[in-house]
Amino acid sequence: MSEEVICSGCGISIQTENKNELGYVPSQALEREVVICQRCFRLKHYNEVPDLPLTSEDFIAILNRISKEDALVVKIVDIFDFTGSWLDDLASYVGRKDVMLVGNKSDLLPESVNQNKVMLWMREEAKKRGVIPKDVRLMSASKGHDVEKVAHAMDKARKGRDVYIVGATNVGKSTFINTLIQLFGGDEEQLLTTSHFPGTTLDMLDLPLDDGSKLYDTPGIINEEQITHVLDKNELKDITPTKEIKPAVYQLHSEQTLFFAGLARLDFLEGERNSFICYLSNSLYIHRTKSEQADALYEKHKGEMLSPPYKDTIEALPPFVRHEFFIEEEKTDIVIPGLGWVTVRESGAHVCVFAPEGVKVSLREAII
Ligand SMILES: Nc1nc2c(ncn2[C@@H]2O[C@H](COP(=O)(O)OP(=O)(O)OP(=O)(O)O)[C@@H](O)[C@H]2O)c(=O)[nH]1
Ligand SMILES: [Mg+2]
């Protein structure tokens, strides 16, 4: 091939030699005006994907290219998993640039939530992590809520420069750009590939802006600390919320336990009766029991009543690791990144959480 052709869905270089490698298309497909690779084709039409052959290092190398440019960085986080999709190191890959922080998937937040408060909370959390964003926004890229507002804010903040859309995998970067293309009458043939599988976009892709600058989609970084990355494709589907989350409220006494399907467990060790408000996918089964019976219950019902994981995937789930916390402030969130969070209403609770090894359970000031 004389000139490099890239896949308009995911950004990978197109090749016609090896069916099993990334970027493959049969040579006659090169005649088409819009070329998409076999992997994107399968994602778009069958919603199935071969395992991701790139590593976090590959993605980081790609993002490092940004550090030399003077540009606006639009950092997208998944508001359902702010903690897991934040990515502390991102700042070092993208250099010291103007950052606009956008919380996506606002459609998952309960409707009663005051969005301005959530944006203030995001600003505070960003500050705690050493980032002072130029602007903070919330949107739902897939539903189109507030996308236009974000677009205008972005246009103002970029001051004629290029824009890079960055963030963890699966936060909705490509979905956001597709919504922009649709809003501003772009070429519908050129829509980017999106999917609920991590690692959909494989390389940078650029779109022209009115003044000749460019808007870049980038591959998302994988955060191994999210539970998402220890689950298989079906389990991933089960835990990913698709609708407004209906929080499930449990009034617990000490020595009571909640199971979040078979994927995690929370023990209320000590403290006065307290409210535990669970923000998880509505379809995820929560089971309450006495702590003294919890071990036996788990052994008996994991993979069945407590699923996911399923009978055939239970072996692949990393063993539970115990995380102990003392809740000192009222309204504290216990975050299980990727699965959701539990708000503990009153202070003075001593709890422990069991989650698969590698999943980083943490506390934060309540988001809601
Ligand atoms: N509920 C909800 N889901 C969304 C929203 N935006 C995107 N998604 C879903 O999130 C998943 C990931 O979307 P993508 O656009 O592929 O995410 P990405 O950030 O480009 O991911 P990578 O290319 O892997 O880095 C898809 O299943 C989308 O449908 C949103 O506003 N609300
Ligand atoms: Mg993408």
Tab-separated table of N, CA, C and O in Angstrom, residues 74-132:
chain	number	residue	atom	x	y	z
A	74	VAL	N	-9.930	17.704	26.771
A	74	VAL	CA	-11.233	17.475	27.370
A	74	VAL	C	-11.185	16.099	28.020
A	74	VAL	O	-11.090	15.077	27.337
A	75	LYS	N	-11.168	16.109	29.338
A	75	LYS	CA	-11.050	14.848	30.065
A	75	LYS	C	-12.454	14.363	30.409
A	75	LYS	O	-13.200	15.038	31.112
A	76	ILE	N	-12.787	13.194	29.910
A	76	ILE	CA	-14.112	12.647	30.172
A	76	ILE	C	-14.026	11.596	31.264
A	76	ILE	O	-13.128	10.745	31.250
A	77	VAL	N	-14.907	11.698	32.237
A	77	VAL	CA	-15.018	10.645	33.253
A	77	VAL	C	-16.434	10.071	33.200
A	77	VAL	O	-17.363	10.733	32.745
A	78	ASP	N	-16.537	8.847	33.646
A	78	ASP	CA	-17.835	8.187	33.726
A	78	ASP	C	-18.389	8.533	35.113
A	78	ASP	O	-17.795	8.177	36.122
A	79	ILE	N	-19.506	9.235	35.152
A	79	ILE	CA	-19.997	9.723	36.433
A	79	ILE	C	-20.474	8.558	37.316
A	79	ILE	O	-20.496	8.651	38.534
A	80	PHE	N	-20.771	7.437	36.702
A	80	PHE	CA	-21.123	6.244	37.476
A	80	PHE	C	-19.876	5.638	38.116
A	80	PHE	O	-19.960	4.907	39.094
A	81	ASP	N	-18.728	5.932	37.557
A	81	ASP	CA	-17.479	5.430	38.129
A	81	ASP	C	-16.394	6.505	38.085
A	81	ASP	O	-15.351	6.333	37.457
A	82	PHE	N	-16.685	7.609	38.750
A	82	PHE	CA	-15.739	8.733	38.768
A	82	PHE	C	-14.374	8.257	39.259
A	82	PHE	O	-13.343	8.538	38.654
A	83	THR	N	-14.380	7.527	40.359
A	83	THR	CA	-13.128	7.098	40.988
A	83	THR	C	-12.331	6.192	40.047
A	83	THR	O	-11.135	6.376	39.856
A	84	GLY	N	-13.013	5.226	39.446
A	84	GLY	CA	-12.317	4.268	38.594
A	84	GLY	C	-11.909	4.832	37.250
A	84	GLY	O	-10.966	4.353	36.627
A	85	SER	N	-12.625	5.854	36.792
A	85	SER	CA	-12.309	6.368	35.460
A	85	SER	C	-11.490	7.656	35.532
A	85	SER	O	-11.228	8.278	34.515
A	86	TRP	N	-11.084	8.055	36.720
A	86	TRP	CA	-10.329	9.301	36.851
A	86	TRP	C	-8.945	9.202	36.228
A	86	TRP	O	-8.523	10.045	35.454
A	87	LEU	N	-8.198	8.154	36.535
A	87	LEU	CA	-6.835	7.950	36.038
A	87	LEU	C	-5.884	9.055	36.457
A	87	LEU	O	-5.676	10.028	35.731
A	88	ASP	N	-5.273	8.875	37.582
A	88	ASP	CA	-4.338	9.860	38.113
A	88	ASP	C	-3.216	10.220	37.156
A	88	ASP	O	-2.821	11.371	37.055
A	89	ASP	N	-2.709	9.211	36.460
A	89	ASP	CA	-1.500	9.467	35.654
A	89	ASP	C	-1.786	10.196	34.370
A	89	ASP	O	-0.880	10.635	33.697
A	90	LEU	N	-3.048	10.335	34.037
A	90	LEU	CA	-3.356	10.928	32.742
A	90	LEU	C	-2.673	12.284	32.598
A	90	LEU	O	-2.159	12.608	31.541
A	91	ALA	N	-2.624	13.031	33.690
A	91	ALA	CA	-2.017	14.355	33.648
A	91	ALA	C	-0.592	14.280	33.098
A	91	ALA	O	-0.184	15.124	32.300
A	92	SER	N	0.140	13.242	33.493
A	92	SER	CA	1.523	13.189	33.036
A	92	SER	C	1.627	12.842	31.552
A	92	SER	O	2.577	13.220	30.886
A	93	TYR	N	0.641	12.138	31.031
A	93	TYR	CA	0.713	11.831	29.597
A	93	TYR	C	0.337	13.025	28.746
A	93	TYR	O	0.797	13.168	27.627
A	94	VAL	N	-0.543	13.838	29.259
A	94	VAL	CA	-1.021	14.921	28.408
A	94	VAL	C	-0.356	16.261	28.711
A	94	VAL	O	-0.686	17.258	28.096
A	95	GLY	N	0.602	16.257	29.611
A	95	GLY	CA	1.335	17.480	29.910
A	95	GLY	C	0.491	18.484	30.667
A	95	GLY	O	-0.615	18.187	31.103
A	96	ARG	N	1.027	19.679	30.808
A	96	ARG	CA	0.307	20.724	31.554
A	96	ARG	C	-0.529	21.542	30.587
A	96	ARG	O	-0.101	22.564	30.086
A	97	LYS	N	-1.710	21.080	30.357
A	97	LYS	CA	-2.547	21.788	29.387
A	97	LYS	C	-3.828	22.273	30.045
A	97	LYS	O	-4.159	21.878	31.144
A	98	ASP	N	-4.526	23.117	29.311
A	98	ASP	CA	-5.854	23.508	29.774
A	98	ASP	C	-6.737	22.272	29.736
A	98	ASP	O	-6.805	21.592	28.709
A	99	VAL	N	-7.383	22.010	30.866
A	99	VAL	CA	-8.227	20.823	30.939
A	99	VAL	C	-9.671	21.218	31.198
A	99	VAL	O	-9.953	22.054	32.055
A	100	MET	N	-10.562	20.641	30.431
A	100	MET	CA	-11.981	20.786	30.707
A	100	MET	C	-12.447	19.407	31.168
A	100	MET	O	-12.124	18.405	30.545
A	101	LEU	N	-13.157	19.391	32.291
A	101	LEU	CA	-13.570	18.102	32.862
A	101	LEU	C	-15.050	17.867	32.566
A	101	LEU	O	-15.895	18.705	32.895
A	102	VAL	N	-15.336	16.729	31.945
A	102	VAL	CA	-16.731	16.434	31.594
A	102	VAL	C	-17.148	15.092	32.194
A	102	VAL	O	-16.514	14.068	31.931
A	103	GLY	N	-18.191	15.125	33.005
A	103	GLY	CA	-18.747	13.884	33.547
A	103	GLY	C	-19.797	13.372	32.574
A	103	GLY	O	-20.779	14.062	32.296
A	104	ASN	N	-19.576	12.178	32.052
A	104	ASN	CA	-20.538	11.621	31.088
A	104	ASN	C	-21.447	10.596	31.772
A	104	ASN	O	-21.162	10.140	32.872
A	105	LYS	N	-22.513	10.238	31.083
A	105	LYS	CA	-23.508	9.258	31.527
A	105	LYS	C	-24.392	9.827	32.649
A	105	LYS	O	-24.795	9.122	33.569
A	106	SER	N	-24.683	11.123	32.560
A	106	SER	CA	-25.533	11.752	33.570
A	106	SER	C	-26.923	11.113	33.592
A	106	SER	O	-27.642	11.226	34.581
A	107	ASP	N	-27.287	10.440	32.514
A	107	ASP	CA	-28.602	9.772	32.474
A	107	ASP	C	-28.704	8.660	33.514
A	107	ASP	O	-29.804	8.228	33.854
A	108	LEU	N	-27.578	8.197	34.038
A	108	LEU	CA	-27.614	7.117	35.038
A	108	LEU	C	-27.880	7.647	36.443
A	108	LEU	O	-28.303	6.908	37.327
A	109	LEU	N	-27.634	8.931	36.654
A	109	LEU	CA	-27.858	9.494	37.995
A	109	LEU	C	-29.356	9.576	38.260
A	109	LEU	O	-30.130	9.887	37.359
A	110	PRO	N	-29.769	9.313	39.487
A	110	PRO	CA	-31.191	9.457	39.803
A	110	PRO	C	-31.672	10.866	39.435
A	110	PRO	O	-30.934	11.834	39.604
A	111	GLU	N	-32.886	10.940	38.921
A	111	GLU	CA	-33.371	12.221	38.415
A	111	GLU	C	-33.425	13.313	39.468
A	111	GLU	O	-33.303	14.494	39.168
A	112	SER	N	-33.613	12.894	40.714
A	112	SER	CA	-33.744	13.874	41.786
A	112	SER	C	-32.417	14.566	42.117
A	112	SER	O	-32.383	15.543	42.859
A	113	VAL	N	-31.345	14.087	41.544
A	113	VAL	CA	-30.030	14.633	41.888
A	113	VAL	C	-29.844	16.033	41.313
A	113	VAL	O	-30.187	16.292	40.167
A	114	ASN	N	-29.305	16.921	42.119
A	114	ASN	CA	-29.017	18.274	41.682
A	114	ASN	C	-27.681	18.265	40.920
A	114	ASN	O	-26.613	18.082	41.495
A	115	GLN	N	-27.769	18.482	39.609
A	115	GLN	CA	-26.573	18.353	38.774
A	115	GLN	C	-25.515	19.411	39.079
A	115	GLN	O	-24.326	19.151	38.942
A	116	ASN	N	-25.974	20.601	39.498
A	116	ASN	CA	-24.985	21.628	39.834
A	116	ASN	C	-24.129	21.191	41.016
A	116	ASN	O	-22.933	21.445	41.060
A	117	LYS	N	-24.786	20.517	41.965
A	117	LYS	CA	-24.026	20.024	43.119
A	117	LYS	C	-23.022	18.970	42.689
A	117	LYS	O	-21.908	18.923	43.191
A	118	VAL	N	-23.428	18.128	41.753
A	118	VAL	CA	-22.506	17.090	41.276
A	118	VAL	C	-21.298	17.741	40.592
A	118	VAL	O	-20.157	17.327	40.783
A	119	MET	N	-21.549	18.802	39.844
A	119	MET	CA	-20.430	19.475	39.167
A	119	MET	C	-19.487	20.131	40.181
A	119	MET	O	-18.267	20.097	40.013
A	120	LEU	N	-20.072	20.686	41.245
A	120	LEU	CA	-19.229	21.258	42.299
A	120	LEU	C	-18.391	20.170	42.957
A	120	LEU	O	-17.197	20.334	43.216
A	121	TRP	N	-19.040	19.050	43.197
A	121	TRP	CA	-18.345	17.898	43.784
A	121	TRP	C	-17.196	17.454	42.876
A	121	TRP	O	-16.089	17.201	43.332
A	122	MET	N	-17.454	17.417	41.563
A	122	MET	CA	-16.407	17.012	40.613
A	122	MET	C	-15.221	17.972	40.671
A	122	MET	O	-14.064	17.559	40.636
A	123	ARG	N	-15.536	19.256	40.754
A	123	ARG	CA	-14.467	20.254	40.815
A	123	ARG	C	-13.602	20.035	42.062
A	123	ARG	O	-12.374	20.074	41.999
A	124	GLU	N	-14.282	19.776	43.199
A	124	GLU	CA	-13.557	19.523	44.448
A	124	GLU	C	-12.698	18.271	44.352
A	124	GLU	O	-11.536	18.258	44.766
A	125	GLU	N	-13.276	17.218	43.810
A	125	GLU	CA	-12.526	15.955	43.687
A	125	GLU	C	-11.323	16.134	42.760
A	125	GLU	O	-10.255	15.569	43.000
A	126	ALA	N	-11.511	16.923	41.697
A	126	ALA	CA	-10.407	17.172	40.762
A	126	ALA	C	-9.285	17.905	41.497
A	126	ALA	O	-8.106	17.561	41.374
A	127	LYS	N	-9.686	18.889	42.298
A	127	LYS	CA	-8.713	19.686	43.039
A	127	LYS	C	-7.901	18.803	43.989
A	127	LYS	O	-6.679	18.903	44.062
A	128	LYS	N	-8.624	17.899	44.679
A	128	LYS	CA	-7.937	16.978	45.595
A	128	LYS	C	-6.898	16.144	44.859
A	128	LYS	O	-5.930	15.683	45.432
A	129	ARG	N	-7.128	15.937	43.561
A	129	ARG	CA	-6.205	15.123	42.768
A	129	ARG	C	-5.224	15.981	41.978
A	129	ARG	O	-4.572	15.506	41.044
A	130	GLY	N	-5.178	17.277	42.298
A	130	GLY	CA	-4.171	18.152	41.693
A	130	GLY	C	-4.523	18.705	40.331
A	130	GLY	O	-3.648	19.154	39.596
A	131	VAL	N	-5.791	18.699	39.978
A	131	VAL	CA	-6.192	19.244	38.675
A	131	VAL	C	-7.193	20.385	38.886
A	131	VAL	O	-8.179	20.222	39.601
A	132	ILE	N	-6.903	21.539	38.310
A	132	ILE	CA	-7.852	22.653	38.372
A	132	ILE	C	-8.417	22.831	36.965
A	132	ILE	O	-7.781	23.435	36.111
